[in-house]
Short mmCIF file of C-alpha atoms in Angstrom, two decimals:
data_model
loop_
_atom_site.label_atom_id
_atom_site.label_comp_id
_atom_site.label_asym_id
_atom_site.label_seq_id
_atom_site.Cartn_x
_atom_site.Cartn_y
_atom_site.Cartn_z
CA MET A 1058 197.76 55.68 68.50
CA LYS A 1059 194.79 56.90 70.94
CA PRO A 1060 193.19 54.26 72.26
CA LEU A 1061 189.47 53.60 70.54
CA LEU A 1062 186.87 55.79 71.99
CA ASN A 1063 183.00 55.26 72.09
CA ARG A 1064 180.96 57.76 70.65
CA THR A 1065 180.40 60.10 73.52
CA ASP A 1066 183.72 60.26 74.33
CA LEU A 1067 184.53 61.31 70.70
CA ALA A 1068 181.26 63.67 71.14
CA ARG A 1069 183.01 65.50 74.02
CA GLN A 1070 186.11 65.75 72.20
CA GLY A 1071 183.67 67.50 69.53
CA GLN A 1072 183.97 64.66 66.95
CA TRP A 1073 180.59 63.39 66.09
CA ARG A 1074 178.88 61.63 62.88
CA PRO A 1075 175.50 60.64 62.44
CA MET A 1076 174.51 56.95 63.45
CA PRO A 1077 174.86 54.99 60.67
CA LEU A 1078 172.11 53.23 58.78
CA ILE A 1079 173.78 49.59 59.18
CA ARG A 1080 175.89 48.96 62.07
CA ASP A 1081 178.57 46.69 60.89
CA VAL A 1082 181.19 47.96 58.31
CA ARG A 1083 181.62 44.35 56.97
CA TYR A 1084 178.43 43.91 56.56
CA ARG A 1085 177.58 47.70 54.54
CA TYR A 1086 180.05 47.33 51.65
CA LEU A 1087 178.97 44.06 51.69
CA LEU A 1088 175.77 45.05 50.34
CA ILE A 1089 177.04 47.65 48.47
CA LEU A 1090 179.09 44.95 46.92
CA ALA A 1091 175.95 42.69 45.80
CA VAL A 1092 173.80 45.82 44.88
CA LEU A 1093 176.86 46.75 42.52
CA ALA A 1094 177.18 43.29 41.32
CA TYR A 1095 173.73 42.31 40.35
CA PHE A 1096 173.35 45.08 38.65
CA CYS A 1097 176.10 44.81 36.21
CA LEU A 1098 175.22 41.08 35.59
CA ALA A 1099 171.49 42.40 34.93
CA PHE A 1100 172.64 45.19 32.42
CA LEU A 1101 175.28 42.77 30.56
CA SER A 1102 171.98 40.65 30.26
CA ILE A 1103 170.57 43.13 27.81
CA ASP A 1104 170.18 42.36 24.44
CA VAL A 1105 170.29 45.29 22.39
CA ASN A 1106 170.04 44.22 18.56
CA TRP A 1107 171.93 47.67 17.12
CA THR A 1108 170.01 46.92 13.22
CA ARG A 1109 166.65 46.94 14.77
CA VAL A 1110 167.79 50.11 16.78
CA ALA A 1111 169.32 51.80 13.65
CA GLU A 1112 165.95 51.04 11.75
CA GLY A 1113 163.76 51.98 13.71
CA MET A 1114 165.29 55.19 14.07
CA GLY A 1115 164.35 55.90 10.87
CA ARG A 1116 160.59 55.05 11.47
CA ALA A 1117 160.91 57.29 14.68
CA ALA A 1118 161.76 60.22 12.74
CA ARG A 1119 159.19 59.69 10.44
CA PHE A 1120 156.83 59.97 13.08
CA LEU A 1121 158.09 63.14 15.46
CA SER A 1122 158.86 64.73 11.92
CA ALA A 1123 155.05 64.51 11.50
CA PHE A 1124 154.58 66.43 14.65
CA LEU A 1125 156.16 69.28 12.81
CA GLN A 1126 153.08 69.40 10.60
CA PRO A 1127 150.07 68.30 12.63
CA ASP A 1128 146.95 67.80 10.61
CA PHE A 1129 144.10 68.99 12.28
CA THR A 1130 141.75 69.18 9.88
CA SER A 1131 141.57 66.03 7.23
CA ARG A 1132 139.69 63.83 10.12
CA SER A 1133 138.86 67.15 12.51
CA GLN A 1134 135.36 65.13 12.73
CA ASP A 1135 136.63 61.84 14.18
CA ILE A 1136 138.87 63.97 16.20
CA ILE A 1137 136.48 65.83 17.89
CA ASN A 1138 133.47 62.82 17.82
CA GLY A 1139 136.43 61.37 19.92
CA LEU A 1140 137.04 64.43 22.22
CA LEU A 1141 133.68 64.61 23.52
CA GLU A 1142 133.56 60.75 23.76
CA SER A 1143 136.31 61.10 25.93
CA LEU A 1144 135.98 63.91 27.41
CA THR A 1145 132.46 62.58 28.58
CA MET A 1146 133.78 59.66 29.77
CA THR A 1147 136.13 60.97 31.94
CA LEU A 1148 133.57 63.44 33.87
CA THR A 1149 131.46 60.86 34.40
CA SER A 1150 133.68 57.82 35.41
CA THR A 1151 135.13 60.20 38.22
CA VAL A 1152 131.99 61.49 39.83
CA ILE A 1153 131.08 58.04 39.37
CA GLY A 1154 134.03 56.65 41.30
CA VAL A 1155 134.24 59.22 43.31
CA LEU A 1156 131.05 59.10 44.98
CA LEU A 1157 131.34 55.23 45.28
CA ALA A 1158 134.83 56.05 46.42
CA ILE A 1159 133.61 57.77 49.54
CA PRO A 1160 131.54 55.00 51.32
CA VAL A 1161 134.57 52.67 50.85
CA GLY A 1162 137.27 55.15 52.03
CA VAL A 1163 135.19 55.55 54.77
CA GLY A 1164 134.91 51.78 55.77
CA ALA A 1165 138.75 51.06 55.12
CA ALA A 1166 139.75 53.77 57.82
CA ARG A 1167 140.98 51.27 60.84
CA ASN A 1168 140.37 54.11 63.37
CA ILE A 1169 136.39 54.92 62.47
CA ALA A 1170 134.91 51.54 61.04
CA PRO A 1171 134.64 47.84 62.70
CA LEU A 1172 137.51 45.53 61.52
CA PRO A 1173 134.57 43.18 59.30
CA ILE A 1174 134.14 46.22 57.18
CA TYR A 1175 137.14 47.03 57.56
CA LEU A 1176 138.55 43.70 55.82
CA PHE A 1177 135.75 44.31 53.11
CA CYS A 1178 136.45 47.24 51.83
CA ARG A 1179 140.17 46.69 51.86
CA ALA A 1180 139.89 43.68 49.90
CA ILE A 1181 137.53 46.42 47.28
CA ILE A 1182 140.44 48.56 46.95
CA ALA A 1183 142.85 45.65 46.75
CA ILE A 1184 141.12 44.43 43.93
CA SER A 1185 140.69 47.46 41.83
CA ARG A 1186 144.20 48.29 42.67
CA THR A 1187 146.02 45.14 41.47
CA PHE A 1188 144.67 45.18 37.91
CA GLN A 1189 146.28 47.80 35.36
CA GLU A 1190 143.40 50.27 33.52
CA ILE A 1191 144.00 48.11 30.20
CA ILE A 1192 143.52 44.80 31.89
CA ILE A 1193 139.88 45.97 33.46
CA ALA A 1194 138.99 47.36 29.95
CA ILE A 1195 139.71 44.63 28.15
CA LEU A 1196 137.53 42.69 30.55
CA PHE A 1197 134.80 45.25 30.34
CA VAL A 1198 135.04 45.50 26.98
CA VAL A 1199 134.29 41.89 26.47
CA MET A 1200 131.60 42.29 28.76
CA PHE A 1201 130.06 44.99 27.23
CA GLY A 1202 131.43 45.54 23.64
CA PHE A 1203 133.45 48.19 21.92
CA GLY A 1204 132.69 51.65 22.96
CA PRO A 1205 132.74 54.54 25.49
CA LEU A 1206 130.41 52.43 28.16
CA ALA A 1207 133.25 49.86 28.46
CA GLY A 1208 135.44 52.85 29.07
CA MET A 1209 133.46 54.39 31.25
CA ILE A 1210 132.78 51.72 33.77
CA THR A 1211 136.75 51.30 33.48
CA LEU A 1212 137.81 54.05 34.63
CA ALA A 1213 135.20 54.35 37.26
CA PHE A 1214 136.25 50.96 38.91
CA ALA A 1215 140.01 52.02 39.00
CA THR A 1216 139.21 55.31 40.37
CA VAL A 1217 137.30 53.80 43.53
CA GLY A 1218 140.43 52.01 44.27
CA PHE A 1219 142.09 55.23 44.16
CA MET A 1220 140.58 57.38 46.01
CA ALA A 1221 139.48 55.05 48.43
CA LYS A 1222 142.69 53.52 49.41
CA LEU A 1223 143.74 57.85 49.52
CA LEU A 1224 140.97 58.91 51.42
CA ALA A 1225 141.30 55.97 53.93
CA GLU A 1226 144.46 56.59 54.26
CA ASP A 1227 144.28 60.55 54.93
CA ILE A 1228 141.11 59.79 57.87
CA GLU A 1229 143.38 57.44 59.42
CA ASP A 1230 146.26 60.74 59.54
CA ILE A 1231 143.02 62.84 60.76
CA ASP A 1232 143.60 64.77 64.60
CA GLU A 1233 141.49 62.38 66.98
CA ARG A 1234 141.30 65.36 69.28
CA GLN A 1235 138.43 66.99 66.97
CA VAL A 1236 137.08 63.56 67.41
CA GLU A 1237 137.22 63.33 70.94
CA ALA A 1238 135.59 66.38 71.55
CA ILE A 1239 133.05 66.15 68.41
CA ARG A 1240 131.95 62.48 70.45
CA SER A 1241 132.41 64.51 74.13
CA THR A 1242 129.00 66.65 72.54
CA GLY A 1243 126.67 63.08 72.12
CA ALA A 1244 127.03 63.45 68.68
CA ARG A 1245 125.82 60.80 66.27
CA TRP A 1246 128.19 58.28 64.41
CA LEU A 1247 126.64 60.77 60.89
CA GLN A 1248 127.31 63.81 63.08
CA LEU A 1249 131.08 62.89 64.11
CA MET A 1250 131.54 61.85 60.56
CA ASN A 1251 130.40 64.98 58.96
CA TYR A 1252 131.86 67.73 61.92
CA ALA A 1253 135.17 66.18 62.97
CA VAL A 1254 136.05 64.24 59.93
CA GLN A 1255 134.89 65.51 56.89
CA PRO A 1256 136.78 69.02 57.52
CA GLN A 1257 139.78 67.49 57.86
CA VAL A 1258 139.99 65.76 54.96
CA MET A 1259 137.65 67.55 52.48
CA PRO A 1260 140.31 69.46 50.87
CA ARG A 1261 142.79 66.55 49.97
CA LEU A 1262 139.49 64.63 48.66
CA ILE A 1263 138.91 67.59 46.68
CA GLY A 1264 142.60 67.93 45.89
CA LEU A 1265 142.41 64.01 44.75
CA SER A 1266 138.93 64.11 42.98
CA VAL A 1267 140.37 66.62 40.46
CA TYR A 1268 143.87 64.96 39.83
CA ARG A 1269 141.95 62.03 39.46
CA LEU A 1270 139.96 63.35 36.62
CA ASP A 1271 143.36 64.65 35.24
CA ILE A 1272 144.55 60.66 35.29
CA ASN A 1273 141.03 59.88 33.87
CA PHE A 1274 141.44 62.08 30.84
CA ARG A 1275 144.82 60.30 29.99
CA GLU A 1276 144.09 56.73 31.07
CA SER A 1277 140.60 57.09 28.92
CA ALA A 1278 143.55 57.90 25.65
CA VAL A 1279 144.87 54.83 26.56
CA ILE A 1280 142.37 52.11 26.91
CA GLY A 1281 141.00 53.64 23.70
CA ILE A 1282 143.50 51.33 22.23
CA VAL A 1283 141.93 48.42 23.08
CA GLY A 1284 138.62 49.31 22.21
CA ALA A 1285 137.37 51.12 25.24
CA GLY A 1286 136.12 54.31 23.22
CA GLY A 1287 137.33 57.76 23.65
CA ILE A 1288 140.29 59.31 21.99
CA GLY A 1289 142.38 57.07 22.27
CA ALA A 1290 140.24 54.82 20.00
CA THR A 1291 140.90 57.36 17.31
CA LEU A 1292 144.16 58.28 17.98
CA ASN A 1293 144.37 54.02 17.45
CA THR A 1294 142.79 53.85 14.36
CA SER A 1295 144.96 56.56 12.62
CA LEU A 1296 147.56 55.05 13.56
CA SER A 1297 147.07 51.94 12.02
CA ARG A 1298 146.49 53.80 9.03
CA TYR A 1299 149.72 55.38 9.05
CA GLU A 1300 148.24 58.87 9.12
CA TYR A 1301 150.72 60.13 11.71
CA GLY A 1302 149.96 64.01 10.82
CA THR A 1303 146.56 63.19 12.60
CA ALA A 1304 148.36 60.84 15.56
CA ALA A 1305 150.30 63.96 15.95
CA ALA A 1306 147.53 66.57 15.99
CA ILE A 1307 145.69 64.25 18.56
CA LEU A 1308 148.89 63.55 20.50
CA ILE A 1309 148.93 67.46 20.72
CA ILE A 1310 145.60 67.82 21.91
CA ILE A 1311 145.87 65.48 24.39
CA ILE A 1312 149.23 67.05 25.82
CA ALA A 1313 147.35 70.34 25.51
CA ILE A 1314 144.42 69.38 27.81
CA VAL A 1315 146.20 67.78 30.42
CA MET A 1316 148.41 70.87 30.30
CA LEU A 1317 145.48 72.20 30.82
CA THR A 1318 143.60 70.41 33.62
CA GLU A 1319 147.31 70.26 35.56
CA TYR A 1320 147.07 73.83 35.70
CA CYS A 1321 143.66 74.03 36.75
CA SER A 1322 143.73 71.26 39.34
CA GLY A 1323 146.63 72.89 40.92
CA TYR A 1324 144.36 76.25 41.33
CA ILE A 1325 141.77 74.66 42.37
CA ARG A 1326 144.17 72.28 45.11
CA ARG A 1327 145.27 75.50 46.02
CA TRP A 1328 141.87 77.40 46.78
CA VAL A 1329 140.34 74.68 49.10
CA GLN A 1330 143.50 74.01 51.69
CA MET B 574 126.12 65.83 91.50
CA LEU B 575 128.73 63.17 90.64
CA SER B 576 129.76 60.39 92.30
CA ILE B 577 132.53 58.23 91.24
CA GLN B 578 132.99 54.97 92.90
CA SER B 579 135.67 52.52 93.20
CA LEU B 580 136.88 53.61 89.87
CA SER B 581 140.01 51.47 88.36
CA LYS B 582 141.55 50.98 84.60
CA ARG B 583 143.50 49.34 83.29
CA TYR B 584 144.48 49.82 79.59
CA ASN B 585 144.67 47.00 77.07
CA THR B 586 148.59 47.53 77.39
CA GLY B 587 148.65 46.24 81.24
CA ASP B 588 149.27 49.31 82.01
CA ARG B 589 146.87 50.65 85.40
CA ALA B 590 146.24 54.26 84.80
CA LEU B 591 143.84 54.64 88.44
CA THR B 592 143.34 52.26 91.34
CA ASN B 593 139.93 52.24 92.99
CA VAL B 594 139.63 56.25 92.86
CA ASN B 595 136.34 57.29 94.54
CA ILE B 596 135.22 60.73 94.17
CA GLN B 597 131.91 62.71 94.93
CA ILE B 598 131.64 66.19 94.05
CA PRO B 599 128.18 68.56 94.64
CA LYS B 600 126.80 70.58 92.90
CA GLY B 601 128.68 73.75 92.05
CA GLN B 602 131.62 72.92 93.47
CA VAL B 603 134.59 73.47 91.38
CA VAL B 604 138.09 70.65 91.99
CA ALA B 605 141.09 70.56 90.55
CA LEU B 606 142.76 67.50 89.99
CA ILE B 607 146.50 67.79 89.95
CA GLY B 608 149.07 65.32 89.79
CA PRO B 609 152.11 64.77 87.69
CA SER B 610 152.08 63.59 84.12
CA GLY B 611 150.73 59.96 83.98
CA ALA B 612 148.75 60.25 87.26
CA GLY B 613 145.99 59.30 85.39
CA LYS B 614 144.04 62.79 85.12
CA SER B 615 143.22 62.63 81.48
CA THR B 616 142.08 58.93 82.31
CA LEU B 617 140.04 59.80 84.85
CA ILE B 618 138.24 62.27 83.60
CA ARG B 619 137.71 60.59 80.31
CA CYS B 620 135.88 57.79 82.16
CA VAL B 621 133.04 60.27 83.56
CA ASN B 622 131.96 60.47 79.73
CA ARG B 623 133.32 57.51 78.81
CA LEU B 624 135.79 58.44 76.01
CA VAL B 625 137.84 55.98 77.65
CA GLU B 626 135.78 52.85 78.97
CA PRO B 627 136.53 51.79 82.77
CA THR B 628 137.34 48.76 83.77
CA GLU B 629 135.99 48.71 87.11
CA GLY B 630 133.48 50.50 89.41
CA GLN B 631 130.71 53.27 88.55
CA VAL B 632 130.62 56.94 88.50
CA PHE B 633 126.95 58.47 88.81
CA LEU B 634 125.85 61.93 87.34
CA GLY B 635 122.67 62.56 89.33
CA ASP B 636 121.03 59.64 89.59
CA THR B 637 122.06 58.35 86.44
CA GLN B 638 124.53 54.96 86.34
CA LEU B 639 126.67 56.40 83.09
CA THR B 640 129.04 53.14 83.72
CA GLN B 641 125.92 51.03 82.94
CA LEU B 642 124.30 52.93 79.57
CA ASN B 643 123.83 51.85 76.48
CA ASN B 644 125.66 53.90 73.17
CA ARG B 645 122.27 55.66 73.14
CA GLN B 646 121.40 56.41 76.25
CA LEU B 647 125.20 57.26 76.69
CA ARG B 648 124.99 59.74 74.01
CA ALA B 649 122.01 61.53 75.63
CA ALA B 650 124.36 61.73 78.97
CA ARG B 651 127.76 63.09 77.08
CA ARG B 652 124.65 66.10 76.65
CA ARG B 653 125.29 66.98 80.17
CA MET B 654 128.94 66.74 80.29
CA GLY B 655 130.69 69.75 78.51
CA MET B 656 134.24 69.09 77.80
CA ILE B 657 137.11 71.43 77.31
CA PHE B 658 140.75 70.00 76.07
CA GLN B 659 143.60 70.67 76.40
CA ASP B 660 144.71 72.17 72.70
CA TYR B 661 141.49 73.34 72.66
CA ALA B 662 140.56 70.49 70.44
CA LEU B 663 138.14 72.86 68.13
CA ILE B 664 137.42 71.75 64.40
CA ASP B 665 140.16 74.06 62.56
CA ARG B 666 138.21 74.11 59.22
CA LEU B 667 135.05 75.35 60.37
CA SER B 668 134.31 78.66 61.94
CA VAL B 669 133.57 79.84 64.96
CA MET B 670 129.62 79.95 65.04
CA GLU B 671 129.83 76.40 63.54
CA ASN B 672 132.60 75.29 66.20
CA VAL B 673 130.04 76.41 69.56
CA LEU B 674 126.82 75.22 67.44
CA SER B 675 128.38 71.34 67.14
CA GLY B 676 127.93 71.27 71.52
CA TYR B 677 123.84 71.14 70.74
CA LEU B 678 124.90 68.08 68.22
CA GLY B 679 123.76 65.84 70.90
CA TYR B 680 120.28 67.42 70.68
CA THR B 681 119.97 67.20 67.25
CA GLY B 682 118.89 65.42 64.06
CA PHE B 683 121.87 64.29 61.45
CA TRP B 684 119.89 66.60 58.71
CA ARG B 685 119.77 69.57 61.11
CA SER B 686 122.93 69.91 61.84
CA PHE B 687 124.27 68.46 58.20
CA LEU B 688 122.31 71.39 56.74
CA ARG B 689 123.58 73.63 59.59
CA ARG B 690 119.74 74.58 59.80
CA TYR B 691 119.82 75.21 64.03
CA PRO B 692 116.87 76.66 65.84
CA GLN B 693 116.68 80.28 66.31
CA ASP B 694 116.99 79.91 70.42
CA VAL B 695 119.85 78.08 70.01
CA ILE B 696 121.58 80.31 67.38
CA ALA B 697 120.90 83.20 69.74
CA GLU B 698 122.14 80.77 72.89
CA ALA B 699 125.40 80.30 70.74
CA PHE B 700 125.98 84.19 69.85
CA ARG B 701 124.65 85.15 73.21
CA LEU B 702 127.95 82.48 74.72
CA LEU B 703 130.24 84.13 72.23
CA GLU B 704 129.13 87.47 73.64
CA ARG B 705 129.79 86.31 77.26
CA VAL B 706 133.26 85.05 76.61
CA GLY B 707 133.70 88.33 74.48
CA LEU B 708 134.44 86.82 70.97
CA GLU B 709 131.09 88.21 68.76
CA SER B 710 132.82 89.65 66.28
CA PHE B 711 134.83 86.62 65.59
CA ILE B 712 131.95 84.77 64.70
CA ASP B 713 132.03 83.93 60.94
CA LYS B 714 136.56 83.46 61.43
CA ARG B 715 137.67 80.15 61.10
CA ALA B 716 138.58 78.33 64.08
CA ASP B 717 142.58 78.12 63.19
CA ALA B 718 143.01 82.05 62.47
CA LEU B 719 142.48 82.55 66.05
CA SER B 720 144.95 82.74 69.16
CA GLY B 721 145.06 79.95 71.51
CA GLY B 722 143.74 82.29 74.50
CA GLN B 723 140.74 82.76 72.18
CA ARG B 724 140.10 79.24 70.72
CA GLN B 725 140.44 78.39 74.04
CA ARG B 726 137.50 80.75 74.67
CA VAL B 727 135.35 79.22 71.55
CA GLY B 728 135.98 75.25 73.05
CA ILE B 729 134.34 76.93 76.33
CA ALA B 730 131.23 78.38 74.57
CA ARG B 731 130.66 74.80 72.94
CA ALA B 732 130.49 73.20 76.05
CA LEU B 733 128.82 76.18 77.72
CA LEU B 734 125.78 75.26 74.31
CA GLN B 735 125.37 72.02 75.78
CA ASN B 736 123.81 73.25 78.66
CA PRO B 737 125.89 70.82 80.88
CA GLN B 738 125.58 70.79 84.79
CA ILE B 739 129.03 69.62 84.98
CA LEU B 740 132.56 70.44 83.27
CA LEU B 741 135.17 68.32 82.44
CA VAL B 742 138.65 70.29 82.35
CA ASP B 743 141.36 68.57 80.55
CA GLU B 744 144.08 71.14 81.41
CA PRO B 745 143.02 74.03 80.00
CA THR B 746 145.91 75.82 80.24
CA ALA B 747 148.72 74.23 79.71
CA SER B 748 148.71 75.82 75.84
CA LEU B 749 148.67 78.66 77.20
CA ASP B 750 151.00 81.56 78.44
CA PRO B 751 150.82 82.56 82.64
CA LYS B 752 148.33 85.67 81.74
CA THR B 753 145.93 83.91 79.51
CA SER B 754 145.99 80.96 81.51
CA ARG B 755 144.88 83.03 84.70
CA GLN B 756 142.36 84.55 82.25
CA ILE B 757 140.96 81.72 80.82
CA MET B 758 141.02 79.85 84.66
CA ARG B 759 138.95 82.75 85.68
CA LEU B 760 136.24 82.71 83.20
CA ILE B 761 135.69 79.03 84.00
CA ARG B 762 135.36 80.24 87.61
CA GLU B 763 132.96 82.68 86.73
CA LEU B 764 130.76 80.89 84.65
CA CYS B 765 130.81 77.71 87.01
CA ALA B 766 129.54 80.62 89.43
CA GLU B 767 126.89 81.90 86.99
CA ARG B 768 125.44 78.52 86.58
CA GLU B 769 126.01 76.39 88.98
CA LEU B 770 128.27 74.49 87.14
CA SER B 771 130.41 72.02 88.95
CA ALA B 772 133.80 71.23 87.28
CA ILE B 773 136.55 69.17 87.61
CA ILE B 774 139.87 70.59 85.91
CA ASN B 775 142.92 68.87 85.22
CA ILE B 776 145.89 71.13 85.65
CA HIS B 777 149.24 71.29 86.15
CA ASP B 778 149.77 74.36 87.25
CA VAL B 779 149.93 73.89 91.12
CA HIS B 780 149.27 77.89 91.91
CA LEU B 781 146.60 78.13 89.46
CA ALA B 782 144.83 75.28 90.84
CA GLN B 783 144.87 76.54 94.26
CA GLN B 784 143.94 80.02 93.26
CA PHE B 785 140.70 78.76 91.27
CA ALA B 786 139.40 75.50 92.82
CA ASP B 787 137.26 75.54 95.68
CA ARG B 788 138.58 71.34 96.15
CA ILE B 789 141.74 70.04 95.25
CA ILE B 790 142.50 66.18 94.51
CA GLY B 791 146.27 65.31 94.39
CA LEU B 792 146.67 62.08 92.22
CA LYS B 793 149.67 59.97 92.16
CA ALA B 794 149.97 56.84 90.30
CA GLY B 795 146.50 56.44 89.49
CA GLU B 796 145.22 56.88 93.39
CA VAL B 797 143.87 59.29 95.24
CA VAL B 798 146.97 60.89 97.33
CA PHE B 799 145.10 64.27 98.48
CA ASP B 800 141.85 65.61 98.89
CA GLY B 801 140.85 68.59 100.56
CA GLU B 802 140.83 72.42 100.60
CA PRO B 803 143.71 74.50 98.59
CA GLU B 804 144.63 75.87 102.16
CA ALA B 805 145.42 72.25 103.53
CA LEU B 806 148.11 71.74 100.42
CA ASP B 807 151.64 72.42 101.98
CA THR B 808 154.90 71.41 100.86
CA ASP B 809 154.92 68.30 102.51
CA MET B 810 151.53 67.44 100.02
CA LEU B 811 153.02 68.37 97.03
CA THR B 812 156.07 65.97 97.51
CA LEU B 813 153.80 63.11 98.36
CA ILE B 814 152.19 63.80 95.05
CA TYR B 815 155.13 65.01 93.18
CA GLY B 816 158.37 63.86 94.68
CA GLU B 817 161.12 65.46 96.29
CA GLU B 818 161.38 69.36 94.73
CA ASP B 819 162.24 72.65 96.23
CA TRP B 820 158.96 73.96 96.68
CA ASN B 821 159.50 77.51 97.61
CA PRO B 822 157.20 79.46 96.47
CA GLN B 823 159.53 82.75 95.69
CA THR B 824 160.67 80.88 92.46
CA ASP B 825 156.83 80.96 91.19
CA THR B 826 156.77 83.25 88.58
CA GLU B 827 159.92 81.18 86.95
CA ASP B 828 158.95 78.23 87.69
CA ASP B 829 155.56 78.69 85.45
CA ASP B 830 157.32 77.69 82.20
CA SER B 831 160.21 75.63 83.37
CA VAL B 832 157.88 72.94 85.69
CA GLN B 833 155.61 72.40 82.07
CA THR B 834 158.89 71.75 80.04
CA GLN B 835 161.08 69.51 82.24
CA THR B 836 157.63 67.68 82.68
CA PRO B 837 156.32 66.74 79.24
CA ASP B 838 152.89 65.77 78.75
CA PRO B 839 152.97 62.55 76.25
CA ILE B 840 149.45 64.25 75.00
CA ARG B 841 150.98 67.56 74.48
CA MET B 842 154.17 66.64 72.76
CA GLY B 843 152.54 64.41 69.97
CA ALA B 844 150.04 67.24 69.85
CA LYS B 845 152.82 69.74 68.44
CA VAL B 846 154.09 67.49 66.27
CA ALA B 847 150.82 67.07 64.44
CA MET B 848 150.99 71.07 64.23
CA VAL B 849 153.53 70.80 62.70
#
C-alpha cells in the first residue's frame, strides 16, 4: 500500500479528478440512498385504477380518431369568431401588458431604482406571478362577466408579472461601465435610461414581447374554458357537445397558429440582436 | 484649475482607497497617475466627477467646489469634465455618431436627445471631432463593429464634444496593443495641447507615462508617494511605488505585456468575463 497522498501530490504524479460536489464520502452516499428511498416510496404510493385506464383508452382512441377527420365546416362561423376574439385578446393584452411592464420592470431593477420603489415593484411582480392565469381568469370573469374583456385583462395582468420580472433581471445584468460613461457626460436620469440602459435591454425586450405574444395566444385558448371568451370558449362548447370533429379542427388550428408565431418570433429575435 | 484637497475615500466595506490626497493641476497640464493595481487610481479620478462619492476633503474645478454640489449642479459641472474609459465604455448597439453625440447629453433636454434631434452646429462639431480622430467614414457603423483603437477614438471624441476643461482618463491603453496604445496617447496629448486641456491619465505603463506626460504622480495604497517630472522617476522611485523588481530598461519591450498579465486589474478581468 502506498501512503495516503493529498491532491497536490497526486496531481504531481498526473492523477487528478475534479473536486466532488459533496466532500464527505459517507454523506454523499447517504444522500443518494435517501433520494432513491424517497423515489421508491413515492412511486408505491401512486394508486392506479387499471380498469378505469382500460376504459379510458377506448374514449381516448375515439377522441384521437376524430383528428383523422377534423370537421372545419359545420361550426366554421363559431370557429372564426372564436379565433378572431382570441387573436384580438392576445394582441391587446400583450401590448397593454408590455407597456405596463416597462415602468414596473425599471422600478424592480435594484441597480437603478431606490429601495422603496424597488420593493413596491417587486411586490406587483410577485402578486402577478403567484396566481396561475386560470385563477385570475375566474376572478376577472366574476368581476367583469363572461367574455373576452375578462380574458384580455387576465392576460395583460399575467404579462405584466412575466415581462417586468425578466426585464428587471436583464436591467440588473447590464454593463455598468456604459451607464457610468453616460452619467459622466452630465446626463439626467431619463437620458441615462434612454442612452445607457435601453440599447442594452431592447433586443431582449422585443424578443420577450414576441415570446409573450405566443404564450398569450396559447393561454387565451385555456382561459376560454373558464369563461373568458376566445377560441377556448368555442373549444369548450364543442367538447361539451361531444363534437370531437370540431374540437379536433380547433386544436389543429391552434397548433398551426402556435407554430407560425413560434417561427415568426424566432425570426424576429434573430433580427433584433 | 483642478485642486484636490485632503481627499479621502473609504468604501462601505471598510477598505480605505484614498488617504489625504492633495493635488493641484494647472491649466493645460497632462498628469499621469501611476501605481499598482488597487492603489486607488480609478477611485481618485472618479472622486473628481463624483461617480464615486469622496468621504472627506474637497475638490475644486476652477471656482466650483465639486464636493458640495447638489444633483442638478453636479450634472452641470460634469459637462466640464470629459471622461475616457479603459474599455471604451461605448454604447455597443448605438452608432458611432450617436455615441459621440451622447457627449452633448448634459446640455440638452430629454426629448431632443430621445428623438436624436441635435442642433446643427453640435452635429457639425461631432463630425469635425470624428474627422480629427480619423473616423469620419464610420459615422453610421455600430460601435461594436469597430476595433479597439477605433472605439477608443470614438470615446475620445465623445469626451471632447462635452467641451470640457479637463479630461479624466482611466487606463486608456489597458486593452490596446503597444502600437495603438502609443497612437492613442499621442492623440490625447495633441488634443490637450490644441485645446489647452488639463488631463489626469491613469496608466499602468510607466514608459508610456514618461513619454507622454508633463508630470507624474505615483500612488501607493491610496497615498501620493511621488509627484514630479517624468525624468525624476528613477528606479528607486519605481521600487517605492511598485515594490522590489528589476527595472532594467533593456527588457522594456517584452515587459509591456508580461507586466499587464502579472498584475491583472480586477475591473479589467471582470470586463473580459462580461465580454465572453
